[in-house]
Short mmCIF file of C-alpha atoms in Angstrom, two decimals:
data_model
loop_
_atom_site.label_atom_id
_atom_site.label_comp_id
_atom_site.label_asym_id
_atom_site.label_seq_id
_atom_site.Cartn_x
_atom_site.Cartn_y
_atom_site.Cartn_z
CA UNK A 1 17.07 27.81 -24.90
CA UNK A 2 17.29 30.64 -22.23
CA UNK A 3 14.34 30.19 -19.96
CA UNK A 4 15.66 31.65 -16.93
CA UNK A 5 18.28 33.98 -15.79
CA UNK A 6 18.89 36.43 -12.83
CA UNK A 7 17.77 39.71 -14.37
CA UNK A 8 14.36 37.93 -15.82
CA UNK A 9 10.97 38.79 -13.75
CA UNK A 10 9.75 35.71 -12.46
CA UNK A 11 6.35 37.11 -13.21
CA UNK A 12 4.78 40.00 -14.04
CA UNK A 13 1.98 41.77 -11.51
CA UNK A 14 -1.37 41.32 -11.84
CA UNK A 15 -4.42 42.47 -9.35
CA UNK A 16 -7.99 42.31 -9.04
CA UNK A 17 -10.36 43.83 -6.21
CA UNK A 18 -14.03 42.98 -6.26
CA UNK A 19 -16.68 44.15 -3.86
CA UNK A 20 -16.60 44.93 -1.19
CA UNK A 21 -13.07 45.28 -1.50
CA UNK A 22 -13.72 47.89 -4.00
CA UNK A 23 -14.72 51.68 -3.23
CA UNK A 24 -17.48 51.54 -6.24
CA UNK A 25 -20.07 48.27 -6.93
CA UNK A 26 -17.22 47.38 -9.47
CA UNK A 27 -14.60 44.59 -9.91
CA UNK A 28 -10.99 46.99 -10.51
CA UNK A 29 -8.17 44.78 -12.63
CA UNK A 30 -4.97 45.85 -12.93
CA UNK A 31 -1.41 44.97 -14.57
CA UNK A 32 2.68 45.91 -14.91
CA UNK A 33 3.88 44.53 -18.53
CA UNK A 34 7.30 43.51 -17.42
CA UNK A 35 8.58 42.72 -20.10
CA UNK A 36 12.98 43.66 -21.99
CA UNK A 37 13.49 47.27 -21.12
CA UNK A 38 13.87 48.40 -24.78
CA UNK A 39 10.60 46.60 -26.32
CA UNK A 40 7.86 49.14 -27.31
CA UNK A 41 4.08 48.00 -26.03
CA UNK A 42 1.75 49.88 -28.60
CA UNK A 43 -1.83 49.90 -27.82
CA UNK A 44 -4.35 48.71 -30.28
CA UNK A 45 -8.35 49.04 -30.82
CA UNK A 46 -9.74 46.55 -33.12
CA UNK A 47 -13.34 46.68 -33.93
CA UNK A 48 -15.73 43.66 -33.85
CA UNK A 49 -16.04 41.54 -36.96
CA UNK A 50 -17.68 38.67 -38.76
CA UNK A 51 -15.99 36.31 -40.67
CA UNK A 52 -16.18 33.96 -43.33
CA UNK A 53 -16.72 30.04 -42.27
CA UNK A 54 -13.46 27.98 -43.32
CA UNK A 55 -10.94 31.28 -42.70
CA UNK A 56 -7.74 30.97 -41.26
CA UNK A 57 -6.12 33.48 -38.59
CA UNK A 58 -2.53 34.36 -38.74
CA UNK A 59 -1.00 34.35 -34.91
CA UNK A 60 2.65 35.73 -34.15
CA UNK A 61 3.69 31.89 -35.44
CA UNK A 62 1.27 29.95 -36.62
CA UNK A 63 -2.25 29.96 -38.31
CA UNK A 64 -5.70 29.03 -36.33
CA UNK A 65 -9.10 28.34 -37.16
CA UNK A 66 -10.97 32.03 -37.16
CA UNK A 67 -14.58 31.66 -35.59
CA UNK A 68 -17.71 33.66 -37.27
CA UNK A 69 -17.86 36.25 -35.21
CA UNK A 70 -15.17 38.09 -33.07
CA UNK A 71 -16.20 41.04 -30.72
CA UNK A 72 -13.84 44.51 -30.40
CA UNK A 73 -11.09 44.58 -27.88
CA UNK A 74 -8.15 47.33 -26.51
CA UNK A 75 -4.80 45.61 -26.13
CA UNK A 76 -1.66 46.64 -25.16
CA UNK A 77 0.52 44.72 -26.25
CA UNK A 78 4.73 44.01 -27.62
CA UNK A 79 4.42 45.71 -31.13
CA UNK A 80 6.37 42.96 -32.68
CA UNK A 81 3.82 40.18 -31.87
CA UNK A 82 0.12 39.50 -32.84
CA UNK A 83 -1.17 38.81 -29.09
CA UNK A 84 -1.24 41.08 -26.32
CA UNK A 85 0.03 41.07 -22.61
CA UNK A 86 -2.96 42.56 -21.65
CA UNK A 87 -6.74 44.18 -22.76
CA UNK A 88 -10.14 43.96 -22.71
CA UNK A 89 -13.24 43.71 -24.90
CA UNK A 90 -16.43 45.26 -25.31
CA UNK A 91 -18.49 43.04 -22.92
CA UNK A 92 -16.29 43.78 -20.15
CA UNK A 93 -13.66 41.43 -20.01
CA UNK A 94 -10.08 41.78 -18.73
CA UNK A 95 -7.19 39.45 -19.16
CA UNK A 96 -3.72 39.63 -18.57
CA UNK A 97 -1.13 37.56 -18.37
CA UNK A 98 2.06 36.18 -16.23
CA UNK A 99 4.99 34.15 -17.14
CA UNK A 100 5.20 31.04 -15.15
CA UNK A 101 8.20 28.58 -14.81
CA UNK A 102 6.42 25.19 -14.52
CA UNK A 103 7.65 21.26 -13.93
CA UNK A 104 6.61 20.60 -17.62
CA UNK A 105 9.53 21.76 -19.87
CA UNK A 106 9.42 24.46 -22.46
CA UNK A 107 9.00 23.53 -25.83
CA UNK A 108 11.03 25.87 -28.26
CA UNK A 109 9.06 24.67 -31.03
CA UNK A 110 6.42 27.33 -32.38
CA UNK A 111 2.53 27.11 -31.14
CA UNK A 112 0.71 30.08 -29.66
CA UNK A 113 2.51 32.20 -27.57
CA UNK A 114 0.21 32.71 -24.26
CA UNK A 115 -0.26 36.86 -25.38
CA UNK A 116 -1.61 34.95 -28.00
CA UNK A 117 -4.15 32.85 -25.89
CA UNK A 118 -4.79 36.27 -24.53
CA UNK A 119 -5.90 37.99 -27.62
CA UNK A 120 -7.83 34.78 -28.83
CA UNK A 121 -9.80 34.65 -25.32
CA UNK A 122 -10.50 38.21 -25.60
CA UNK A 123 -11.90 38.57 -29.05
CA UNK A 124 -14.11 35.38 -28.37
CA UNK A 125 -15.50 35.96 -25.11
CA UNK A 126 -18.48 37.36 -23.41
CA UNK A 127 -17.33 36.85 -19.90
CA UNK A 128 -14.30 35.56 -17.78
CA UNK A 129 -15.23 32.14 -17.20
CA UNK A 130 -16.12 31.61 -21.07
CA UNK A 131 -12.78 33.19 -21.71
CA UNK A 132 -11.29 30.69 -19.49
CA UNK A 133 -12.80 27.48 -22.13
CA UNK A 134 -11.39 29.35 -24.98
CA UNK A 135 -8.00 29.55 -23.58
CA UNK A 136 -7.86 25.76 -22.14
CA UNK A 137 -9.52 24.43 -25.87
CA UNK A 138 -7.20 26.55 -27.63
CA UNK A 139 -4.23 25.57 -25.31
CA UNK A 140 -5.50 21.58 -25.73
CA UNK A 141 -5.60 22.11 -29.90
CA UNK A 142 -3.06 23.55 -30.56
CA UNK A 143 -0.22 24.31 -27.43
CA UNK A 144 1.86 26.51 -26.52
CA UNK A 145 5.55 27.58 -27.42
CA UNK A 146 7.39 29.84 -29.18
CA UNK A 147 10.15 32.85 -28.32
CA UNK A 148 8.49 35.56 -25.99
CA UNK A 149 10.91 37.96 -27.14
CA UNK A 150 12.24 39.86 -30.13
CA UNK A 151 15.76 38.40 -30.35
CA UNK A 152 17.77 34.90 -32.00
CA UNK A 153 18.01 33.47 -28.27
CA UNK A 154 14.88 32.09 -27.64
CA UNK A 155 13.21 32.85 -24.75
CA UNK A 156 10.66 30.71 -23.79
CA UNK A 157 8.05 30.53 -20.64
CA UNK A 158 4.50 28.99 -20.10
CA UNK A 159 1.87 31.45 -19.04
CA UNK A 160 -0.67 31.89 -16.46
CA UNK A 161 -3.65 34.01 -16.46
CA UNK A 162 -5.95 36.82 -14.39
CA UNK A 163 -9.55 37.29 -16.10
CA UNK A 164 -12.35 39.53 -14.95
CA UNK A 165 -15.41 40.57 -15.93
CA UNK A 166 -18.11 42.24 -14.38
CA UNK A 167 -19.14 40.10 -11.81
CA UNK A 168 -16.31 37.80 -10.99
CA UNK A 169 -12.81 37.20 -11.40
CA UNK A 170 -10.33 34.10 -11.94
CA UNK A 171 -6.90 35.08 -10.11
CA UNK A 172 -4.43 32.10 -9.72
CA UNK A 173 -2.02 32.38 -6.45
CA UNK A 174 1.54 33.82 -8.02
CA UNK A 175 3.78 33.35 -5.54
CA UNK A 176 6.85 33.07 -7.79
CA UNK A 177 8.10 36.68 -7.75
CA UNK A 178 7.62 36.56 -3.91
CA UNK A 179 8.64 39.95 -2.57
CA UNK A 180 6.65 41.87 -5.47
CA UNK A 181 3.44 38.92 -4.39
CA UNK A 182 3.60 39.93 -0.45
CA UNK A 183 4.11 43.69 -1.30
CA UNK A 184 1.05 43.82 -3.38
CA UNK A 185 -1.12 41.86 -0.69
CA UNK A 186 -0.10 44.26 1.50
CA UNK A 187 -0.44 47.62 -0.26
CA UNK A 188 -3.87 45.89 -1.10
CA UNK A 189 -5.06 45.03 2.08
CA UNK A 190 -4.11 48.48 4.00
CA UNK A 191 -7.09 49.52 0.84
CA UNK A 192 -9.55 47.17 1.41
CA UNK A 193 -12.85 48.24 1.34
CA UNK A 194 -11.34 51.62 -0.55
CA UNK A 195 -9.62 50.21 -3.82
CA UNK A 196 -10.33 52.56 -6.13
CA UNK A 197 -8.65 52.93 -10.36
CA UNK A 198 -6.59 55.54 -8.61
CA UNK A 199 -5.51 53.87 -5.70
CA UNK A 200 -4.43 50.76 -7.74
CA UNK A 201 -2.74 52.97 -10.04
CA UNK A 202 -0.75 53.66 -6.92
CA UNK A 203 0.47 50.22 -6.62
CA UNK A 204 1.44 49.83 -10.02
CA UNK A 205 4.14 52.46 -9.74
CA UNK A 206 5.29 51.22 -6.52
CA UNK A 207 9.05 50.80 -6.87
CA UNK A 208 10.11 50.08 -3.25
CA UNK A 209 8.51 46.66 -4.15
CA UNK A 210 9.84 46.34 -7.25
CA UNK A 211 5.42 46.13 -8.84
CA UNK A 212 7.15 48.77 -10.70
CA UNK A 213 9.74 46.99 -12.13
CA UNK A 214 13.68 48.75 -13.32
CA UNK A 215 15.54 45.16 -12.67
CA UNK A 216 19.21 44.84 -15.41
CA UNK A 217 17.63 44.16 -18.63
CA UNK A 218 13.92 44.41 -17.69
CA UNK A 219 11.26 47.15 -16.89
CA UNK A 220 7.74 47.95 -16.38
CA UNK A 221 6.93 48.54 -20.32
CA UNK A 222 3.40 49.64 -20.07
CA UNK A 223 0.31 49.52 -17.79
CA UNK A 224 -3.28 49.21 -18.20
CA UNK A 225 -6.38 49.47 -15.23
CA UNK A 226 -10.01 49.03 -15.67
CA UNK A 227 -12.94 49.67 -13.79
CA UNK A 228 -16.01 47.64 -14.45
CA UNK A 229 -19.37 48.19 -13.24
CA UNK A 230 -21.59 45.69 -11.90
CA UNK A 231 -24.33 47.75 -13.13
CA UNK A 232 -24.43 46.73 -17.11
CA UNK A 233 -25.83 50.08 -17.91
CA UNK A 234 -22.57 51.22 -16.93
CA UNK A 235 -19.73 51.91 -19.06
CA UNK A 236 -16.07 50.21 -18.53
CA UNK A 237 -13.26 52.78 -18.25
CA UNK A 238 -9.88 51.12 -19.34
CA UNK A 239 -6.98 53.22 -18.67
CA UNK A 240 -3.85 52.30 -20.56
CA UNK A 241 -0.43 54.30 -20.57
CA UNK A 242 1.27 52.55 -24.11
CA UNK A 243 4.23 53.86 -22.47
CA UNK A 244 6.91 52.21 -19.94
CA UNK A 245 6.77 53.39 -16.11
CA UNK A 246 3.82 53.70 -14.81
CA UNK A 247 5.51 56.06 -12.29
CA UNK A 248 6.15 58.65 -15.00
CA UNK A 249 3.24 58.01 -17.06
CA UNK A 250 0.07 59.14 -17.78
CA UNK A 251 -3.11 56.32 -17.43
CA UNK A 252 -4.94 57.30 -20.34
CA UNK A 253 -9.03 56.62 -20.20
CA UNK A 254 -10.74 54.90 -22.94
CA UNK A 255 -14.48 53.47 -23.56
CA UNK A 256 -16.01 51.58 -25.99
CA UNK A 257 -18.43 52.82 -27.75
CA UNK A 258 -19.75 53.75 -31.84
CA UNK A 259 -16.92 55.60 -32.97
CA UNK A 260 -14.42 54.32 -31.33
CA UNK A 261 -10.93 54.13 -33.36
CA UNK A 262 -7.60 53.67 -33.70
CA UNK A 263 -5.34 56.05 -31.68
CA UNK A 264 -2.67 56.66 -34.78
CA UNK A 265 -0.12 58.18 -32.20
CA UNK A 266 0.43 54.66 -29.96
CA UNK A 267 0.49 52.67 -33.17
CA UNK A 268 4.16 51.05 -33.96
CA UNK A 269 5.04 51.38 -37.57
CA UNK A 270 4.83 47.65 -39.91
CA UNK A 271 7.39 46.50 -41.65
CA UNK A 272 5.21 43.88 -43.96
CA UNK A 273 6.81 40.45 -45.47
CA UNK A 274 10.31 42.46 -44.60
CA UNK A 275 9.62 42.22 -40.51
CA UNK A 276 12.42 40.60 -38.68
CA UNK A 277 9.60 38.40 -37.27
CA UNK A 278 8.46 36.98 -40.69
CA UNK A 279 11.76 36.27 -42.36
CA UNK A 280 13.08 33.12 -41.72
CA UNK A 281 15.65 33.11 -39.63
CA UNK A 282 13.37 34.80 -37.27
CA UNK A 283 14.98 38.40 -35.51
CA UNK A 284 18.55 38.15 -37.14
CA UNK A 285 17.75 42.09 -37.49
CA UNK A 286 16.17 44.87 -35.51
CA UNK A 287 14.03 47.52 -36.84
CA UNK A 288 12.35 50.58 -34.87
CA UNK A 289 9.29 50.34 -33.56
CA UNK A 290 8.76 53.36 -31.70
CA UNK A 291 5.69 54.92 -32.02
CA UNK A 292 4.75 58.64 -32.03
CA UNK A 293 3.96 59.05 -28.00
CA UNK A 294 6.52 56.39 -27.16
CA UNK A 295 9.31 58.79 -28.73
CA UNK A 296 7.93 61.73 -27.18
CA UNK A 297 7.44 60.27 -23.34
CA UNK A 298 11.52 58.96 -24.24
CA UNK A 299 12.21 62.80 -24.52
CA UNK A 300 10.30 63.33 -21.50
CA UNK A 301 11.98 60.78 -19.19
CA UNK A 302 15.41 62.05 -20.51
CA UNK A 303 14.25 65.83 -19.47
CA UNK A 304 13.00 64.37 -16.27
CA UNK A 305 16.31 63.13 -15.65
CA UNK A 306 18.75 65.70 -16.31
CA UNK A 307 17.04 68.93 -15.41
CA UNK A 308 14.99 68.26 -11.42
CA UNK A 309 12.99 72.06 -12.00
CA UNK A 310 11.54 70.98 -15.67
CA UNK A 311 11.45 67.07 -15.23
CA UNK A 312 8.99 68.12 -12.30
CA UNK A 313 7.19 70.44 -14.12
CA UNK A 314 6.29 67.90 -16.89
CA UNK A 315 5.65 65.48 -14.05
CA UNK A 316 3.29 67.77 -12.67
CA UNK A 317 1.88 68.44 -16.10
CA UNK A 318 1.60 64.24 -16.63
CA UNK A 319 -0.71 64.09 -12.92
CA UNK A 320 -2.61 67.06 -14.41
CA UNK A 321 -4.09 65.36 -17.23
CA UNK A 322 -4.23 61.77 -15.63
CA UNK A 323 -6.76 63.45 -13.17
CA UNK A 324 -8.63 64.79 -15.73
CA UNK A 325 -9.44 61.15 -16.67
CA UNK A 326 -9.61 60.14 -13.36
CA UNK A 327 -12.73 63.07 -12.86
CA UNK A 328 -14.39 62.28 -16.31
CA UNK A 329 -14.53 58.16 -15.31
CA UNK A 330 -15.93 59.51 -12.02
CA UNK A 331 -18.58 61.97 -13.29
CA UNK A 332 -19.57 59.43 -15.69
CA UNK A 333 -20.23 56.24 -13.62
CA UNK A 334 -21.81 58.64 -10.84
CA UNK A 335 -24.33 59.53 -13.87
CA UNK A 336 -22.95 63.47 -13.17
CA UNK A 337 -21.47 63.63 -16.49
CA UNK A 338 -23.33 62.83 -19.68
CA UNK A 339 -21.20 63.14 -22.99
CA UNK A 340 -22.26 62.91 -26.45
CA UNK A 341 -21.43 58.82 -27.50
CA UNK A 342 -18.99 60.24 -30.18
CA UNK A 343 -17.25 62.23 -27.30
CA UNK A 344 -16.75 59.20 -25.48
CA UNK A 345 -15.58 56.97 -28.15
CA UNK A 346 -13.21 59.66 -29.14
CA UNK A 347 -11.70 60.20 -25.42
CA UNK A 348 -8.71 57.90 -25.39
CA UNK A 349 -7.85 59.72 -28.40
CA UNK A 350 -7.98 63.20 -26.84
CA UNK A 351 -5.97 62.30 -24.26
CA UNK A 352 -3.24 61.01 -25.99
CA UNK A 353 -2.98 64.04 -28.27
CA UNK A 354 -3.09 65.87 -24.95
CA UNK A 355 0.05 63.91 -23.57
CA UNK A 356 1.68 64.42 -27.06
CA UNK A 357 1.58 68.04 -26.26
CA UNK A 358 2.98 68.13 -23.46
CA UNK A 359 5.96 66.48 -24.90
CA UNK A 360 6.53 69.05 -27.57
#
């Protein structure tokens, strides 16, 4: 079983400001999805839902009671696996997650992974603390375990947990990664009292640190930051990137809402019965995943890299539209902006067709 090795994260970076840390009456999250450089994070809107009593719920491994009632989440998450390293759901909560090395040992057998936990607590929570019971019950029914990554070494870790809603948070002390954990206190503090979706934004492509992670066979995969209102009249504004480094990527806003769908462009292809996940020997082949705006941003970086005059062009092009977002959450929790609800709904999606154009 490889659990550990020199070039593996210890964790990845979570953060959380609340008031009166925060610039706005809001509570900020924010996450890095370090996670094996070449592993595309899709992101993925699924719409509330009842369900039949007695049903069953397939998880990457193994099947789980379903409950009567899940609510609609945004998740970014590994496109090979069912879970998600991080999201957030229509009542405005936020989890993400961290890979801890713990006294207990691994198990390589196959339970829920803890992106599954995520998912789970997400779809079947109104706030943070009730997402915190579903996790522990789930984690007490049926455990955890299982390869974290798509490959035949298993690679197994336990996970921890930072969930937020509106009013509070739940942020465990992560110490493990301990340059990356004082860097981020740090960049934090010199904030406090300013924090802002921008300025943590900021952090997340911190390099210096290493927050935004380039380490041998790991990187930053994808990002995700939300701003939630104390006011419940309020919208939430998540902003995701469904691409890897945050540093030359483009935080993307999106809000629930009626209307709301799937963004076809960061959706990985399926492979069915015939995925490398499902076929026994599990990941004896690979298969591409890439989605639509991953393959274009892998142009990008490439352009951004060989040619300084273009690469900053599209940089500058990339800060351009991220702006935009930034301006439209800004006008719309200071009540100076008043969209249509099908506008809203729709605005992750415009963005991302936006960033796709840029690419070609």
């Amino acid at each position: 079983m490889a659990s550990w090795n020199p070039d593996t994260p210890c964790s990845c970076d979570c953060f959380v400001s609340v008031p009166p840390a925060s610039a706005l009456p809001a509570v900020i999250f924010a996450k890095n999805s370090d996670r094996p450089r070449d592993e595309v994070q899709e992101v993925v809107f699924v719409p509330a839902s009842t369900h039949a009593p007695g049903s069953r719920l397939q998880c990457t491994y193994i099947e789980v009671e379903q409950v009567s009632k899940t609510h609609a989440v945004i998740l970014s998450r590994p496109s090979w696996l069912w879970g998600a390293e991080m999201g957030a759901n229509e009542h405005g909560v936020c989890i993400g997650n961290e890979a801890v090395w713990t006294k207990e040992p691994v198990d390589e057998g196959e339970a829920l992974l803890g992106m599954d936990l995520l998912r789970l607590a997400l779809e079947r929570s109104r706030s943070a603390l009730e997402a915190l019971h579903v996790i522990t019950g789930l984690l007490e029914r049926y455990g955890q375990g299982g390869s974290c990554r798509e490959d035949p070494a298993p690679f197994c870790y336990h996970n921890t947990f930072l969930l937020a809603d509106r009013t509070e948070a739940w942020p465990v002390r992560m110490e493990a990664a301990k340059a990356r954990f004082q860097a981020g206190q740090e960049l934090l503090q010199q904030q406090r009292g300013g924090i802002t979706a921008e300025v943590m934004m900021g952090i997340l492509r911190n390099k210096e640190s290493g927050i935004c992670m380039d380490s041998g066979g790991f990187r930053t995969t994808a990002s995700m930051v939300s701003i939630l209102p104390r006011d419940p009249t309020q919208p939430c504004v998540h902003f995701l990137t469904a691409t890897p480094d945050p540093s030359r990527s483009v935080f993307k806003p999106f809000i629930f809402g009626a209307g709301a769908a799937q963004a076809p462009q960061v959706l990985s292809p399926t492979f069915g019965a015939q995925d490398p996940v499902r076929t026994q020997p599990r990941f004896q082949t690979q298969v591409d995943r890439r989605h639509t705006l991953y393959r274009g941003h892998q142009v990008a970086l490439g352009l951004m890299e060989r040619e300084q005059d273009r690469g900053q062009q599209l940089r500058q092009k990339q800060r351009d539209l991220e702006q935009e977002g930034l301006e439209a959450a800004r006008g719309l929790l200071a009540g100076e902006w008043a969209p249509p609800p099908q506008e809203l709904a729709t605005l992750f999606q415009a963005f991302v067709e936006r960033e796709g154009q840029v690419y070609a």
